[in-house]
PDB file of C-alpha atoms (C1' of nucleotides) in Angstrom:
ATOM      1  CA  UNK C1467      73.490  77.646  61.130  1.00 56.00           C
ATOM      2  CA  UNK C1468      71.801  77.847  64.487  1.00 64.00           C
ATOM      3  CA  UNK C1469      70.192  81.195  65.068  1.00 71.00           C
ATOM      4  CA  UNK C1470      67.942  82.253  67.856  1.00 79.00           C
ATOM      5  CA  UNK C1471      64.946  80.103  66.900  1.00 77.00           C
ATOM      6  CA  UNK C1472      67.100  77.019  66.587  1.00 79.00           C
ATOM      7  CA  UNK C1473      68.866  77.674  69.872  1.00 85.00           C
ATOM      8  CA  UNK C1474      65.428  77.870  71.471  1.00 85.00           C
ATOM      9  CA  UNK C1475      64.485  74.536  69.932  1.00 83.00           C
ATOM     10  CA  UNK C1476      67.667  72.951  71.247  1.00 87.00           C
ATOM     11  CA  UNK C1477      66.933  74.395  74.697  1.00 90.00           C
ATOM     12  CA  UNK C1478      63.424  72.971  74.800  1.00 89.00           C
ATOM     13  CA  UNK C1479      64.511  69.578  73.532  1.00 87.00           C
ATOM     14  CA  UNK C1480      67.424  69.266  75.948  1.00 92.00           C
ATOM     15  CA  UNK C1481      65.261  70.327  78.886  1.00 93.00           C
ATOM     16  CA  UNK C1482      63.088  67.273  78.344  1.00 93.00           C
ATOM     17  CA  UNK C1483      66.041  64.910  78.233  1.00 93.00           C
ATOM     18  CA  UNK C1484      68.875  65.857  80.570  1.00 95.00           C
ATOM     19  CA  UNK C1485      67.570  67.725  83.614  1.00 97.00           C
ATOM     20  CA  UNK C1486      68.339  66.437  87.112  1.00 97.00           C
ATOM     21  CA  UNK C1487      70.680  63.667  86.049  1.00 97.00           C
ATOM     22  CA  UNK C1488      73.923  63.517  87.988  1.00 98.00           C
ATOM     23  CA  UNK C1489      77.039  64.294  85.943  1.00 98.00           C
ATOM     24  CA  UNK C1490      79.590  61.593  86.634  1.00 97.00           C
ATOM     25  CA  UNK C1491      82.196  62.437  84.002  1.00 97.00           C
ATOM     26  CA  UNK C1492      83.205  65.439  81.885  1.00 97.00           C
ATOM     27  CA  UNK C1493      85.587  64.904  78.983  1.00 96.00           C
ATOM     28  CA  UNK C1494      86.975  67.712  76.846  1.00 95.00           C
ATOM     29  CA  UNK C1495      88.724  66.749  73.606  1.00 94.00           C
ATOM     30  CA  UNK C1496      89.354  70.257  72.312  1.00 93.00           C
ATOM     31  CA  UNK C1497      90.448  72.478  75.159  1.00 92.00           C
ATOM     32  CA  UNK C1498      90.340  75.927  73.482  1.00 91.00           C
ATOM     33  CA  UNK C1499      86.585  75.466  73.347  1.00 92.00           C
ATOM     34  CA  UNK C1500      86.448  76.042  77.114  1.00 94.00           C
ATOM     35  CA  UNK C1501      87.043  79.710  77.899  1.00 92.00           C
ATOM     36  CA  UNK C1502      87.195  79.304  81.668  1.00 92.00           C
ATOM     37  CA  UNK C1503      89.814  77.277  83.527  1.00 92.00           C
ATOM     38  CA  UNK C1504      89.524  73.728  82.271  1.00 93.00           C
ATOM     39  CA  UNK C1505      90.346  71.971  85.560  1.00 94.00           C
ATOM     40  CA  UNK C1506      87.696  74.016  87.367  1.00 94.00           C
ATOM     41  CA  UNK C1507      85.308  73.420  84.481  1.00 95.00           C
ATOM     42  CA  UNK C1508      85.452  69.676  85.017  1.00 96.00           C
ATOM     43  CA  UNK C1509      85.661  69.677  88.815  1.00 96.00           C
ATOM     44  CA  UNK C1510      82.819  72.108  89.351  1.00 96.00           C
ATOM     45  CA  UNK C1511      80.463  70.145  87.114  1.00 97.00           C
ATOM     46  CA  UNK C1512      81.284  66.677  88.492  1.00 97.00           C
ATOM     47  CA  UNK C1513      78.580  65.385  90.795  1.00 98.00           C
ATOM     48  CA  UNK C1514      76.249  68.247  89.841  1.00 97.00           C
ATOM     49  CA  UNK C1515      73.060  68.131  87.780  1.00 98.00           C
ATOM     50  CA  UNK C1516      71.653  70.525  85.244  1.00 98.00           C
ATOM     51  CA  UNK C1517      68.513  71.806  86.939  1.00 98.00           C
ATOM     52  CA  UNK C1518      67.341  74.162  84.211  1.00 97.00           C
ATOM     53  CA  UNK C1519      68.359  75.468  80.809  1.00 96.00           C
ATOM     54  CA  UNK C1520      67.861  79.119  80.010  1.00 94.00           C
ATOM     55  CA  UNK C1521      68.767  81.219  77.010  1.00 92.00           C
ATOM     56  CA  UNK C1522      69.976  84.765  76.509  1.00 90.00           C
ATOM     57  CA  UNK C1523      70.329  85.756  72.878  1.00 87.00           C
ATOM     58  CA  UNK C1524      72.045  82.856  71.160  1.00 88.00           C
ATOM     59  CA  UNK C1525      73.710  81.720  74.401  1.00 92.00           C
ATOM     60  CA  UNK C1526      72.411  78.570  76.085  1.00 93.00           C
ATOM     61  CA  UNK C1527      72.679  78.664  79.867  1.00 95.00           C
ATOM     62  CA  UNK C1528      72.805  75.321  81.673  1.00 96.00           C
ATOM     63  CA  UNK C1529      72.073  75.876  85.348  1.00 97.00           C
ATOM     64  CA  UNK C1530      73.570  73.839  88.197  1.00 97.00           C
ATOM     65  CA  UNK C1531      73.338  74.485  91.913  1.00 97.00           C
ATOM     66  CA  UNK C1532      76.137  77.030  91.996  1.00 96.00           C
ATOM     67  CA  UNK C1533      77.224  77.569  88.408  1.00 96.00           C
ATOM     68  CA  UNK C1534      75.993  78.499  84.984  1.00 96.00           C
ATOM     69  CA  UNK C1535      77.479  76.748  81.976  1.00 96.00           C
ATOM     70  CA  UNK C1536      77.282  79.165  79.047  1.00 95.00           C
ATOM     71  CA  UNK C1537      77.320  77.529  75.622  1.00 95.00           C
ATOM     72  CA  UNK C1538      77.343  79.188  72.217  1.00 93.00           C
ATOM     73  CA  UNK C1539      76.803  76.982  69.169  1.00 90.00           C
ATOM     74  CA  UNK C1540      78.167  79.536  66.694  1.00 88.00           C
ATOM     75  CA  UNK C1541      77.569  78.202  63.196  1.00 84.00           C
ATOM     76  CA  UNK C1542      77.612  74.442  63.422  1.00 84.00           C
ATOM     77  CA  UNK C1543      77.386  73.408  67.054  1.00 89.00           C
ATOM     78  CA  UNK C1544      74.975  70.606  67.862  1.00 88.00           C
ATOM     79  CA  UNK C1545      74.113  68.559  70.920  1.00 92.00           C
ATOM     80  CA  UNK C1546      73.495  64.837  70.766  1.00 91.00           C
ATOM     81  CA  UNK C1547      72.300  62.441  73.432  1.00 93.00           C
ATOM     82  CA  UNK C1548      73.861  59.028  73.033  1.00 93.00           C
ATOM     83  CA  UNK C1549      74.445  55.915  75.129  1.00 94.00           C
ATOM     84  CA  UNK C1550      77.682  55.940  77.122  1.00 95.00           C
ATOM     85  CA  UNK C1551      79.205  53.080  75.173  1.00 95.00           C
ATOM     86  CA  UNK C1552      78.798  54.679  71.755  1.00 94.00           C
ATOM     87  CA  UNK C1553      82.165  55.480  70.178  1.00 93.00           C
ATOM     88  CA  UNK C1554      83.110  59.138  70.030  1.00 92.00           C
ATOM     89  CA  UNK C1555      82.390  60.693  66.652  1.00 90.00           C
ATOM     90  CA  UNK C1556      85.037  62.783  64.925  1.00 88.00           C
ATOM     91  CA  UNK C1557      83.695  66.208  65.805  1.00 90.00           C
ATOM     92  CA  UNK C1558      82.481  65.560  69.341  1.00 93.00           C
ATOM     93  CA  UNK C1559      84.546  67.901  71.506  1.00 95.00           C
ATOM     94  CA  UNK C1560      82.880  67.793  74.921  1.00 96.00           C
ATOM     95  CA  UNK C1561      81.112  64.793  76.433  1.00 96.00           C
ATOM     96  CA  UNK C1562      79.121  64.875  79.674  1.00 97.00           C
ATOM     97  CA  UNK C1563      78.295  61.448  81.077  1.00 97.00           C
ATOM     98  CA  UNK C1564      75.263  61.109  83.329  1.00 97.00           C
ATOM     99  CA  UNK C1565      74.645  58.459  85.964  1.00 96.00           C
ATOM    100  CA  UNK C1566      71.927  56.783  83.876  1.00 96.00           C
ATOM    101  CA  UNK C1567      74.397  55.682  81.187  1.00 92.00           C
ATOM    102  CA  UNK C1568      73.520  58.431  78.753  1.00 95.00           C
ATOM    103  CA  UNK C1569      75.830  61.136  77.491  1.00 95.00           C
ATOM    104  CA  UNK C1570      75.341  64.671  76.267  1.00 95.00           C
ATOM    105  CA  UNK C1571      77.801  65.385  73.460  1.00 94.00           C
ATOM    106  CA  UNK C1572      78.731  68.720  71.976  1.00 94.00           C
ATOM    107  CA  UNK C1573      79.615  68.295  68.326  1.00 92.00           C
ATOM    108  CA  UNK C1574      81.020  71.059  66.138  1.00 91.00           C
ATOM    109  CA  UNK C1575      82.838  70.511  62.831  1.00 88.00           C
ATOM    110  CA  UNK C1576      84.296  74.023  62.829  1.00 89.00           C
ATOM    111  CA  UNK C1577      85.341  74.034  66.487  1.00 91.00           C
ATOM    112  CA  UNK C1578      83.896  77.523  66.649  1.00 90.00           C
ATOM    113  CA  UNK C1579      81.500  77.042  69.538  1.00 92.00           C
ATOM    114  CA  UNK C1580      82.502  78.130  73.038  1.00 93.00           C
ATOM    115  CA  UNK C1581      81.679  77.149  76.616  1.00 95.00           C
ATOM    116  CA  UNK C1582      82.274  79.049  79.801  1.00 94.00           C
ATOM    117  CA  UNK C1583      81.540  78.019  83.389  1.00 95.00           C
ATOM    118  CA  UNK C1584      80.785  80.897  85.731  1.00 94.00           C
ATOM    119  CA  UNK C1585      79.511  81.344  89.253  1.00 94.00           C
ATOM    120  CA  UNK C1586      75.819  82.159  89.206  1.00 94.00           C
ATOM    121  CA  UNK C1587      76.488  85.459  90.906  1.00 92.00           C
ATOM    122  CA  UNK C1588      78.697  86.521  87.981  1.00 91.00           C
ATOM    123  CA  UNK C1589      76.048  86.121  85.299  1.00 91.00           C
ATOM    124  CA  UNK C1590      74.951  89.730  85.175  1.00 87.00           C
ATOM    125  CA  UNK C1591      78.583  90.842  84.878  1.00 87.00           C
ATOM    126  CA  UNK C1592      79.493  88.400  82.148  1.00 89.00           C
ATOM    127  CA  UNK C1593      80.275  90.274  78.983  1.00 87.00           C
ATOM    128  CA  UNK C1594      78.391  88.092  76.529  1.00 88.00           C
ATOM    129  CA  UNK C1595      75.237  88.255  78.635  1.00 89.00           C
ATOM    130  CA  UNK C1596      75.439  91.946  79.466  1.00 87.00           C
ATOM    131  CA  UNK C1597      75.721  92.735  75.766  1.00 86.00           C
ATOM    132  CA  UNK C1598      72.446  91.240  74.639  1.00 91.00           C
ATOM    133  CA  UNK C1599      69.886  93.706  73.319  1.00 93.00           C
ATOM    134  CA  UNK C1600      66.175  93.135  72.740  1.00 94.00           C
ATOM    135  CA  UNK C1601      64.947  90.057  70.932  1.00 93.00           C
ATOM    136  CA  UNK C1602      62.788  90.596  67.846  1.00 93.00           C
ATOM    137  CA  UNK C1603      59.603  89.496  69.606  1.00 92.00           C
ATOM    138  CA  UNK C1604      60.201  91.643  72.715  1.00 94.00           C
ATOM    139  CA  UNK C1605      57.375  94.120  73.130  1.00 95.00           C
ATOM    140  CA  UNK C1606      59.950  96.740  74.106  1.00 96.00           C
ATOM    141  CA  UNK C1607      61.457  96.516  70.626  1.00 96.00           C
ATOM    142  CA  UNK C1608      59.664  99.525  69.158  1.00 97.00           C
ATOM    143  CA  UNK C1609      60.354 101.984  66.379  1.00 97.00           C
ATOM    144  CA  UNK C1610      61.181 104.560  69.067  1.00 97.00           C
ATOM    145  CA  UNK C1611      63.777 102.226  70.590  1.00 96.00           C
ATOM    146  CA  UNK C1612      65.377 101.595  67.197  1.00 97.00           C
ATOM    147  CA  UNK C1613      65.322 105.231  66.058  1.00 97.00           C
ATOM    148  CA  UNK C1614      66.996 106.171  69.301  1.00 96.00           C
ATOM    149  CA  UNK C1615      69.722 103.538  68.885  1.00 96.00           C
ATOM    150  CA  UNK C1616      70.210 104.348  65.206  1.00 96.00           C
ATOM    151  CA  UNK C1617      70.292 108.128  65.418  1.00 94.00           C
ATOM    152  CA  UNK C1618      74.014 108.415  66.211  1.00 93.00           C
ATOM    153  CA  UNK C1619      75.150 105.653  63.879  1.00 95.00           C
ATOM    154  CA  UNK C1620      76.478 106.526  60.459  1.00 93.00           C
ATOM    155  CA  UNK C1621      77.494 102.945  59.806  1.00 94.00           C
ATOM    156  CA  UNK C1622      75.500 100.909  57.278  1.00 95.00           C
ATOM    157  CA  UNK C1623      72.258  99.461  58.623  1.00 96.00           C
ATOM    158  CA  UNK C1624      73.463  95.991  57.608  1.00 95.00           C
ATOM    159  CA  UNK C1625      76.337  96.244  60.095  1.00 96.00           C
ATOM    160  CA  UNK C1626      74.095  97.690  62.790  1.00 96.00           C
ATOM    161  CA  UNK C1627      71.627  94.799  62.479  1.00 96.00           C
ATOM    162  CA  UNK C1628      74.462  92.424  63.369  1.00 95.00           C
ATOM    163  CA  UNK C1629      75.164  94.363  66.568  1.00 95.00           C
ATOM    164  CA  UNK C1630      73.706  92.082  69.277  1.00 94.00           C
ATOM    165  CA  UNK C1631      73.483  94.951  71.768  1.00 94.00           C
ATOM    166  CA  UNK C1632      70.648  96.516  69.763  1.00 95.00           C
ATOM    167  CA  UNK C1633      68.625  93.591  68.392  1.00 94.00           C
ATOM    168  CA  UNK C1634      69.682  90.242  69.749  1.00 93.00           C
ATOM    169  CA  UNK C1635      69.612  87.216  67.517  1.00 88.00           C
ATOM    170  CA  UNK C1636      70.095  88.343  63.917  1.00 91.00           C
ATOM    171  CA  UNK C1637      73.048  86.820  62.097  1.00 90.00           C
ATOM    172  CA  UNK C1638      74.425  87.600  58.658  1.00 91.00           C
ATOM    173  CA  UNK C1639      71.898  85.544  56.712  1.00 88.00           C
ATOM    174  CA  UNK C1640      68.951  86.956  58.618  1.00 90.00           C
ATOM    175  CA  UNK C1641      70.223  90.527  58.369  1.00 93.00           C
ATOM    176  CA  UNK C1642      70.302  90.152  54.582  1.00 93.00           C
ATOM    177  CA  UNK C1643      66.807  88.691  54.529  1.00 93.00           C
ATOM    178  CA  UNK C1644      65.357  91.283  56.909  1.00 95.00           C
ATOM    179  CA  UNK C1645      66.646  94.152  54.771  1.00 96.00           C
ATOM    180  CA  UNK C1646      65.153  92.578  51.656  1.00 96.00           C
ATOM    181  CA  UNK C1647      61.828  92.211  53.453  1.00 96.00           C
ATOM    182  CA  UNK C1648      62.008  95.852  54.565  1.00 97.00           C
ATOM    183  CA  UNK C1649      63.169  97.030  51.120  1.00 97.00           C
ATOM    184  CA  UNK C1650      66.069  98.918  52.656  1.00 97.00           C
ATOM    185  CA  UNK C1651      69.450  99.266  50.956  1.00 96.00           C
ATOM    186  CA  UNK C1652      72.035  97.599  53.223  1.00 95.00           C
ATOM    187  CA  UNK C1653      74.489 100.494  52.813  1.00 95.00           C
ATOM    188  CA  UNK C1654      72.032 103.072  54.168  1.00 96.00           C
ATOM    189  CA  UNK C1655      73.525 104.835  57.199  1.00 96.00           C
ATOM    190  CA  UNK C1656      71.440 103.682  60.170  1.00 96.00           C
ATOM    191  CA  UNK C1657      70.840 107.295  61.210  1.00 96.00           C
ATOM    192  CA  UNK C1658      68.954 107.932  57.949  1.00 96.00           C
ATOM    193  CA  UNK C1659      66.256 105.356  58.638  1.00 97.00           C
ATOM    194  CA  UNK C1660      62.669 106.490  59.155  1.00 97.00           C
ATOM    195  CA  UNK C1661      59.997 105.278  61.549  1.00 97.00           C
ATOM    196  CA  UNK C1662      58.470 103.326  58.689  1.00 97.00           C
ATOM    197  CA  UNK C1663      61.826 101.654  57.947  1.00 97.00           C
ATOM    198  CA  UNK C1664      62.174 100.654  61.595  1.00 97.00           C
ATOM    199  CA  UNK C1665      58.648  99.276  61.627  1.00 98.00           C
ATOM    200  CA  UNK C1666      59.463  97.083  58.640  1.00 97.00           C
ATOM    201  CA  UNK C1667      62.712  95.897  60.222  1.00 97.00           C
ATOM    202  CA  UNK C1668      60.845  94.740  63.324  1.00 97.00           C
ATOM    203  CA  UNK C1669      58.135  93.119  61.210  1.00 97.00           C
ATOM    204  CA  UNK C1670      60.717  91.493  58.958  1.00 96.00           C
ATOM    205  CA  UNK C1671      62.798  90.087  61.806  1.00 94.00           C
ATOM    206  CA  UNK C1672      59.713  88.516  63.362  1.00 94.00           C
ATOM    207  CA  UNK C1673      58.425  87.197  60.063  1.00 93.00           C
ATOM    208  CA  UNK C1674      61.739  85.622  59.110  1.00 89.00           C
ATOM    209  CA  UNK C1675      62.278  84.018  62.493  1.00 85.00           C
ATOM    210  CA  UNK C1676      58.726  82.685  62.467  1.00 85.00           C
ATOM    211  CA  UNK C1677      59.307  81.147  59.033  1.00 83.00           C
ATOM    212  CA  UNK C1678      62.569  79.634  60.248  1.00 78.00           C
ATOM    213  CA  UNK C1679      60.816  78.064  63.239  1.00 73.00           C
ATOM    214  CA  UNK C1680      58.242  76.570  60.881  1.00 74.00           C
ATOM    215  CA  UNK C1681      60.964  75.037  58.732  1.00 71.00           C
ATOM    216  CA  UNK C1682      63.064  74.055  61.736  1.00 60.00           C
ATOM    217  CA  UNK C1683      60.055  72.395  63.287  1.00 44.00           C
ATOM    218  CA  UNK C1684      59.611  70.303  60.195  1.00 44.00           C
ATOM    219  CA  UNK C1685      63.275  69.392  60.094  1.00 41.00           C
ATOM    220  CA  UNK C1686      63.724  68.338  63.683  1.00 39.00           C
ATOM    221  CA  UNK C1687      60.916  65.785  63.544  1.00 36.00           C
ATOM    222  CA  UNK C1688      62.655  63.953  60.725  1.00 32.00           C
ATOM    223  CA  UNK C1689      66.146  64.335  62.158  1.00 36.00           C
ATOM    224  CA  UNK C1690      65.892  62.563  65.457  1.00 37.00           C
ATOM    225  CA  UNK C1691      69.541  61.803  66.108  1.00 43.00           C
ATOM    226  CA  UNK C1692      70.544  65.441  66.429  1.00 48.00           C
ATOM    227  CA  UNK C1693      69.213  68.009  68.796  1.00 55.00           C
ATOM    228  CA  UNK C1694      70.527  70.746  66.610  1.00 50.00           C
ATOM    229  CA  UNK C1695      68.437  71.920  63.754  1.00 46.00           C
ATOM    230  CA  UNK C1696      69.892  72.687  60.416  1.00 46.00           C
ATOM    231  CA  UNK C1697      68.185  74.818  57.940  1.00 44.00           C
ATOM    232  CA  UNK C1698      65.600  73.736  55.554  1.00 48.00           C
ATOM    233  CA  UNK C1699      65.059  77.453  55.892  1.00 55.00           C
ATOM    234  CA  UNK C1700      67.828  77.796  53.336  1.00 59.00           C
ATOM    235  CA  UNK C1701      65.251  76.810  50.761  1.00 62.00           C
ATOM    236  CA  UNK C1702      63.316  79.887  51.747  1.00 79.00           C
ATOM    237  CA  UNK C1703      66.035  82.507  51.394  1.00 86.00           C
ATOM    238  CA  UNK C1704      65.126  85.406  49.110  1.00 91.00           C
ATOM    239  CA  UNK C1705      68.534  87.023  48.632  1.00 92.00           C
ATOM    240  CA  UNK C1706      71.222  85.313  50.703  1.00 88.00           C
ATOM    241  CA  UNK C1707      73.623  83.234  48.552  1.00 87.00           C
ATOM    242  CA  UNK C1708      71.633  84.193  45.418  1.00 89.00           C
ATOM    243  CA  UNK C1709      74.231  86.370  43.687  1.00 89.00           C
ATOM    244  CA  UNK C1710      73.296  86.963  40.014  1.00 89.00           C
ATOM    245  CA  UNK C1711      70.098  84.976  40.428  1.00 89.00           C
ATOM    246  CA  UNK C1712      66.904  86.904  39.718  1.00 92.00           C
ATOM    247  CA  UNK C1713      64.956  88.700  42.429  1.00 94.00           C
ATOM    248  CA  UNK C1714      61.704  86.836  43.145  1.00 94.00           C
ATOM    249  CA  UNK C1715      59.932  90.176  43.226  1.00 96.00           C
ATOM    250  CA  UNK C1716      61.241  92.028  40.159  1.00 96.00           C
ATOM    251  CA  UNK C1717      63.621  89.711  38.257  1.00 95.00           C
ATOM    252  CA  UNK C1718      66.627  91.991  38.778  1.00 94.00           C
ATOM    253  CA  UNK C1719      69.896  90.056  39.405  1.00 93.00           C
ATOM    254  CA  UNK C1720      70.820  89.972  43.096  1.00 92.00           C
ATOM    255  CA  UNK C1721      73.987  91.844  44.074  1.00 92.00           C
ATOM    256  CA  UNK C1722      76.702  90.592  46.409  1.00 91.00           C
ATOM    257  CA  UNK C1723      78.965  93.118  48.117  1.00 91.00           C
ATOM    258  CA  UNK C1724      81.070  93.190  51.276  1.00 91.00           C
ATOM    259  CA  UNK C1725      79.914  95.402  54.101  1.00 93.00           C
ATOM    260  CA  UNK C1726      82.094  95.391  57.189  1.00 91.00           C
ATOM    261  CA  UNK C1727      83.850  92.331  55.791  1.00 89.00           C
ATOM    262  CA  UNK C1728      80.595  90.349  55.647  1.00 92.00           C
ATOM    263  CA  UNK C1729      78.989  89.205  52.425  1.00 91.00           C
ATOM    264  CA  UNK C1730      75.821  91.115  51.788  1.00 93.00           C
ATOM    265  CA  UNK C1731      73.172  90.173  49.246  1.00 93.00           C
ATOM    266  CA  UNK C1732      70.431  92.522  48.089  1.00 94.00           C
ATOM    267  CA  UNK C1733      68.234  93.430  45.155  1.00 95.00           C
ATOM    268  CA  UNK C1734      69.509  96.711  43.700  1.00 94.00           C
ATOM    269  CA  UNK C1735      66.019  97.492  42.406  1.00 96.00           C
ATOM    270  CA  UNK C1736      63.807  96.570  45.386  1.00 97.00           C
ATOM    271  CA  UNK C1737      66.364  97.966  47.828  1.00 96.00           C
ATOM    272  CA  UNK C1738      67.360 101.179  46.090  1.00 94.00           C
ATOM    273  CA  UNK C1739      69.540 103.728  47.822  1.00 87.00           C
ATOM    274  CA  UNK C1740      67.542 106.724  48.906  1.00 78.00           C
ATOM    275  CA  UNK C1741      67.665 109.842  46.720  1.00 63.00           C
TER     276      UNK C1741
ATOM    277  C1'  DA N 930      83.675 106.353  73.955  1.00 73.51           C
ATOM    278  C1'  DG N 931      82.677 104.261  69.342  1.00 73.51           C
ATOM    279  C1'  DT N 932      84.283 101.891  65.231  1.00 73.51           C
ATOM    280  C1'  DG N 933      86.834  98.590  62.288  1.00 73.51           C
ATOM    281  C1'  DC N 934      89.174  94.610  61.468  1.00 73.51           C
ATOM    282  C1'  DG N 935      91.848  90.306  62.216  1.00 73.51           C
ATOM    283  C1'  DA N 936      91.700  85.872  64.566  1.00 73.51           C
ATOM    284  C1'  DC N 937      89.597  81.784  65.425  1.00 73.51           C
ATOM    285  C1'  DC N 938      88.304  76.862  62.366  1.00 73.51           C
ATOM    286  C1'  DC N 939      87.768  73.537  58.570  1.00 73.51           C
ATOM    287  C1'  DG N 940      84.588  71.678  54.960  1.00 73.51           C
ATOM    288  C1'  DA N 941      82.858  73.026  50.628  1.00 73.51           C
ATOM    289  C1'  DA N 942      83.483  75.099  46.506  1.00 73.51           C
ATOM    290  C1'  DC N 943      86.327  76.655  43.309  1.00 73.51           C
ATOM    291  C1'  DG N 944      90.643  77.229  40.091  1.00 73.51           C
ATOM    292  C1'  DC N 945      94.225  75.210  37.720  1.00 73.51           C
TER     293       DC N 945
ATOM    294  C1'  DT R  83      92.006  63.384  39.173  1.00 73.51           C
ATOM    295  C1'  DG R  84      94.251  65.900  42.606  1.00 73.51           C
ATOM    296  C1'  DC R  85      96.185  69.510  44.627  1.00 73.51           C
ATOM    297  C1'  DG R  86      96.118  74.303  46.426  1.00 73.51           C
ATOM    298  C1'  DT R  87      93.389  78.377  47.538  1.00 73.51           C
ATOM    299  C1'  DT R  88      89.469  80.979  49.072  1.00 73.51           C
ATOM    300  C1'  DC R  89      85.459  81.717  51.606  1.00 73.51           C
ATOM    301  C1'  DG R  90      82.182  82.091  55.390  1.00 73.51           C
ATOM    302  C1'  DG R  91      79.736  82.110  59.710  1.00 73.51           C
ATOM    303  C1'  DG R  92      79.487  84.951  65.284  1.00 73.51           C
ATOM    304  C1'  DT R  93      82.027  86.923  68.671  1.00 73.51           C
ATOM    305  C1'  DC R  94      85.962  88.733  70.973  1.00 73.51           C
ATOM    306  C1'  DG R  95      89.879  91.551  71.533  1.00 73.51           C
ATOM    307  C1'  DC R  96      92.901  94.787  70.030  1.00 73.51           C
ATOM    308  C1'  DA R  97      94.149  99.093  67.510  1.00 73.51           C
ATOM    309  C1'  DC R  98      92.779 103.414  66.363  1.00 73.51           C
TER     310       DC R  98
END
DNA sequence: AGTGCGACCCGAACGC
DNA sequence: TGCGTTCGGGTCGCAC
């Protein structure tokens, strides 16, 4: 599942391979994937080139002269670069053909990813961009910032960690892992967290993302056909998907509960509820 | 305003 | 074995 580190890897890889090539064809095989008008989507990209690729949160932003193409990989989205004549694979939903006989193909088994073409001037007003909070490695992400965001929230910290407007880039798996690292019970109301808790959340988010980059880095070198990265990091998970397996720290069986409809894994001993 | 939940998908894992 | 059912990921949009 691509999370922020993997999206960054995709961005860097694509930047080396597709910039400044003229787009001579745009084919969309699954139209609901395109949130903006599909005719405009094709027409406004034809004849243009991607001149840069940026990223905000988990959104990739392909820049052309007048437009930004926003692309979210959700869980399983991947980009491939293939020769023009290669037959379309089953889950390739959008194919951009460049004038050098290469194609950029968006592939997504779940069809969950989304694309949106907007005028550059609209970027700051686009909902998905406006919503993004601070990334884990942002120096402005401090305990003060978190305490301030958390103080009014009675909802469980697990749910709050998934709120991209506060910390940008943590998904369900990472939220579970961060709370294990910080030894915080996922049901704890966010407003009850202390400075020390917040410090550990920031530390944990950075640690876990750094580990994921390490694993992702290893994976991508051996997986040359795809520009997406899929997780060897799974091998490193401490609680996620480990229901009834023993905690690596204390041998207590890991619990699995639903919080806000999302499966939540934690060690009931290491992550005790307060008082 | 903030909060909660269903919808969107389909492959994998599971139950019978 | 094969068929049917359930689940899970991130985000949006709608209902309170």
